[in-house]
DNA sequence: CTCGTGACTCCCG
DNA sequence: TCGGGAGCCACGA
């Protein structure tokens, strides 16, 4: 199963975003890395904007590296947060998401947290 | 071809 | 902990 060879980076990014399971979140950099370019984080942004217009892309599951919502308040911030909370994602007192727990790559090891 | 655009990320202080 | 500055990258006009 090939995984990204003929498709454009944008398409791979879109696929990566769509692959993020509900109740979990992924960072821009992580999506970019999965798509093939860990430095194309900004490209992820553009793809989300373009694809989310006509496609049902879970754009709300993408957050920045700090686990916080990048959208400015009044322009999607509350909407994204609301959607995430609906899926069970919790925010701490600093409005941050525990990537160690809800992070896409880390969600797999949920429960096996080292101590 | 060059230029502008971003919901980013890293480095410093 | 937080903010400012620079770097990076793909894509459309």
mmCIF file of C-alpha atoms (C1' of nucleotides) in Angstrom:
data_model
loop_
_atom_site.group_PDB
_atom_site.id
_atom_site.type_symbol
_atom_site.label_atom_id
_atom_site.label_comp_id
_atom_site.label_asym_id
_atom_site.label_seq_id
_atom_site.Cartn_x
_atom_site.Cartn_y
_atom_site.Cartn_z
ATOM 1 C CA UNK A 1 0.000 0.000 0.000
ATOM 2 C CA UNK A 2 1.634 3.041 -1.105
ATOM 3 C CA UNK A 3 1.240 5.940 1.127
ATOM 4 C CA UNK A 4 1.785 9.185 -0.592
ATOM 5 C CA UNK A 5 3.805 9.228 -3.719
ATOM 6 C CA UNK A 6 1.704 10.345 -6.601
ATOM 7 C CA UNK A 7 -0.633 12.616 -4.677
ATOM 8 C CA UNK A 8 0.152 16.203 -4.032
ATOM 9 C CA UNK A 9 1.313 17.259 -0.640
ATOM 10 C CA UNK A 10 -1.984 19.018 -0.143
ATOM 11 C CA UNK A 11 -3.885 15.835 -0.780
ATOM 12 C CA UNK A 12 -1.733 13.884 1.630
ATOM 13 C CA UNK A 13 -2.271 16.577 4.204
ATOM 14 C CA UNK A 14 -6.005 16.406 3.710
ATOM 15 C CA UNK A 15 -5.865 12.640 4.046
ATOM 16 C CA UNK A 16 -3.824 12.906 7.215
ATOM 17 C CA UNK A 17 -6.317 15.319 8.729
ATOM 18 C CA UNK A 18 -9.199 13.078 7.799
ATOM 19 C CA UNK A 19 -7.359 10.207 9.466
ATOM 20 C CA UNK A 20 -7.377 11.876 12.859
ATOM 21 C CA UNK A 21 -9.850 9.907 14.972
ATOM 22 C CA UNK A 22 -12.603 11.682 16.910
ATOM 23 C CA UNK A 23 -11.753 12.606 20.448
ATOM 24 C CA UNK A 24 -8.134 13.208 19.561
ATOM 25 C CA UNK A 25 -6.168 16.109 18.165
ATOM 26 C CA UNK A 26 -3.088 16.534 15.997
ATOM 27 C CA UNK A 27 -0.661 19.381 15.593
ATOM 28 C CA UNK A 28 -0.012 21.145 12.306
ATOM 29 C CA UNK A 29 3.559 19.945 12.364
ATOM 30 C CA UNK A 30 2.487 16.398 12.963
ATOM 31 C CA UNK A 31 0.058 16.405 10.083
ATOM 32 C CA UNK A 32 2.729 17.912 7.893
ATOM 33 C CA UNK A 33 5.186 15.257 9.005
ATOM 34 C CA UNK A 34 2.764 12.473 8.207
ATOM 35 C CA UNK A 35 2.148 14.064 4.849
ATOM 36 C CA UNK A 36 5.856 14.000 4.200
ATOM 37 C CA UNK A 37 7.129 17.432 5.197
ATOM 38 C CA UNK A 38 7.512 18.234 8.889
ATOM 39 C CA UNK A 39 8.165 21.825 7.930
ATOM 40 C CA UNK A 40 5.059 22.308 5.866
ATOM 41 C CA UNK A 41 2.948 23.178 8.864
ATOM 42 C CA UNK A 42 1.794 26.356 7.191
ATOM 43 C CA UNK A 43 0.722 24.350 4.231
ATOM 44 C CA UNK A 44 -1.629 22.476 6.485
ATOM 45 C CA UNK A 45 -3.321 25.740 7.269
ATOM 46 C CA UNK A 46 -3.988 26.483 3.649
ATOM 47 C CA UNK A 47 -5.300 22.999 2.988
ATOM 48 C CA UNK A 48 -7.662 23.230 5.913
ATOM 49 C CA UNK A 49 -9.044 26.484 4.625
ATOM 50 C CA UNK A 50 -9.438 25.325 1.055
ATOM 51 C CA UNK A 51 -10.659 21.806 1.640
ATOM 52 C CA UNK A 52 -12.887 22.627 4.577
ATOM 53 C CA UNK A 53 -14.967 24.853 2.321
ATOM 54 C CA UNK A 54 -16.403 22.105 0.190
ATOM 55 C CA UNK A 55 -15.288 19.000 2.032
ATOM 56 C CA UNK A 56 -16.133 17.741 5.477
ATOM 57 C CA UNK A 57 -12.676 17.910 6.901
ATOM 58 C CA UNK A 58 -12.235 17.669 10.688
ATOM 59 C CA UNK A 59 -10.283 20.920 10.776
ATOM 60 C CA UNK A 60 -11.223 21.365 14.413
ATOM 61 C CA UNK A 61 -8.968 18.468 15.394
ATOM 62 C CA UNK A 62 -5.900 20.413 14.411
ATOM 63 C CA UNK A 63 -4.205 22.544 17.023
ATOM 64 C CA UNK A 64 -0.804 24.169 17.341
ATOM 65 C CA UNK A 65 2.258 22.655 18.946
ATOM 66 C CA UNK A 66 1.340 23.983 22.358
ATOM 67 C CA UNK A 67 -1.945 22.157 22.273
ATOM 68 C CA UNK A 68 -3.877 25.370 22.087
ATOM 69 C CA UNK A 69 -6.325 26.615 19.502
ATOM 70 C CA UNK A 70 -4.696 28.910 16.991
ATOM 71 C CA UNK A 71 -7.881 30.485 15.737
ATOM 72 C CA UNK A 72 -8.408 33.954 17.179
ATOM 73 C CA UNK A 73 -11.353 34.422 19.533
ATOM 74 C CA UNK A 74 -14.450 35.533 17.704
ATOM 75 C CA UNK A 75 -13.266 33.935 14.512
ATOM 76 C CA UNK A 76 -13.574 30.242 15.143
ATOM 77 C CA UNK A 77 -11.864 29.751 18.452
ATOM 78 C CA UNK A 78 -15.025 29.066 20.386
ATOM 79 C CA UNK A 79 -16.431 26.946 17.617
ATOM 80 C CA UNK A 80 -13.385 24.708 17.504
ATOM 81 C CA UNK A 81 -13.255 24.412 21.243
ATOM 82 C CA UNK A 82 -16.914 23.568 21.335
ATOM 83 C CA UNK A 83 -16.531 20.857 18.731
ATOM 84 C CA UNK A 84 -13.582 19.330 20.539
ATOM 85 C CA UNK A 85 -15.327 19.342 23.875
ATOM 86 C CA UNK A 86 -18.237 17.595 22.192
ATOM 87 C CA UNK A 87 -15.879 14.785 21.291
ATOM 88 C CA UNK A 88 -14.611 14.465 24.814
ATOM 89 C CA UNK A 89 -11.455 16.512 24.531
ATOM 90 C CA UNK A 90 -10.794 18.470 27.683
ATOM 91 C CA UNK A 91 -9.016 21.781 28.161
ATOM 92 C CA UNK A 92 -7.022 22.713 31.229
ATOM 93 C CA UNK A 93 -7.192 25.955 33.133
ATOM 94 C CA UNK A 94 -4.863 27.509 30.592
ATOM 95 C CA UNK A 95 -7.102 26.526 27.678
ATOM 96 C CA UNK A 96 -4.625 23.905 26.615
ATOM 97 C CA UNK A 97 -5.171 20.321 25.510
ATOM 98 C CA UNK A 98 -2.997 17.612 26.971
ATOM 99 C CA UNK A 99 -1.309 16.381 23.813
ATOM 100 C CA UNK A 100 0.215 13.628 25.889
ATOM 101 C CA UNK A 101 -3.252 12.265 26.227
ATOM 102 C CA UNK A 102 -5.331 13.472 23.291
ATOM 103 C CA UNK A 103 -2.489 13.804 20.826
ATOM 104 C CA UNK A 104 -3.064 11.778 17.687
ATOM 105 C CA UNK A 105 0.205 9.812 17.894
ATOM 106 C CA UNK A 106 0.039 9.544 21.608
ATOM 107 C CA UNK A 107 -3.588 8.581 21.848
ATOM 108 C CA UNK A 108 -2.515 5.132 20.711
ATOM 109 C CA UNK A 109 -0.583 4.689 23.903
ATOM 110 C CA UNK A 110 -3.324 6.139 26.014
ATOM 111 C CA UNK A 111 -3.214 4.386 29.362
ATOM 112 C CA UNK A 112 0.375 3.270 28.942
ATOM 113 C CA UNK A 113 1.707 6.567 30.161
ATOM 114 C CA UNK A 114 5.143 6.180 31.695
ATOM 115 C CA UNK A 115 5.597 7.203 35.248
ATOM 116 C "C1'" DC B 1 9.187 33.464 -13.643
ATOM 117 C "C1'" DT B 2 8.281 36.448 -9.068
ATOM 118 C "C1'" DC B 3 5.360 37.813 -5.170
ATOM 119 C "C1'" DG B 4 2.091 37.400 -1.436
ATOM 120 C "C1'" DT B 5 -0.093 34.562 1.898
ATOM 121 C "C1'" DG B 6 -0.682 32.034 6.388
ATOM 122 C "C1'" DA B 7 -5.260 28.537 12.011
ATOM 123 C "C1'" DC B 8 3.043 27.365 12.028
ATOM 124 C "C1'" DT B 9 7.488 26.492 14.571
ATOM 125 C "C1'" DC B 10 11.912 27.543 16.524
ATOM 126 C "C1'" DC B 11 15.120 30.627 18.940
ATOM 127 C "C1'" DC B 12 16.114 34.373 22.287
ATOM 128 C "C1'" DG B 13 15.716 37.230 26.122
ATOM 129 C "C1'" DT C 1 5.693 32.061 31.276
ATOM 130 C "C1'" DC C 2 5.248 35.133 27.465
ATOM 131 C "C1'" DG C 3 6.233 38.012 23.404
ATOM 132 C "C1'" DG C 4 8.911 39.491 19.354
ATOM 133 C "C1'" DG C 5 11.565 38.226 15.204
ATOM 134 C "C1'" DA C 6 13.124 35.224 11.580
ATOM 135 C "C1'" DG C 7 12.751 31.013 8.929
ATOM 136 C "C1'" DC C 8 10.142 27.683 6.001
ATOM 137 C "C1'" DC C 9 7.157 25.785 2.604
ATOM 138 C "C1'" DA C 10 3.713 24.966 -1.025
ATOM 139 C "C1'" DC C 11 0.434 27.082 -3.964
ATOM 140 C "C1'" DG C 12 -2.364 30.519 -6.521
ATOM 141 C "C1'" DA C 13 -2.391 34.883 -9.216
#
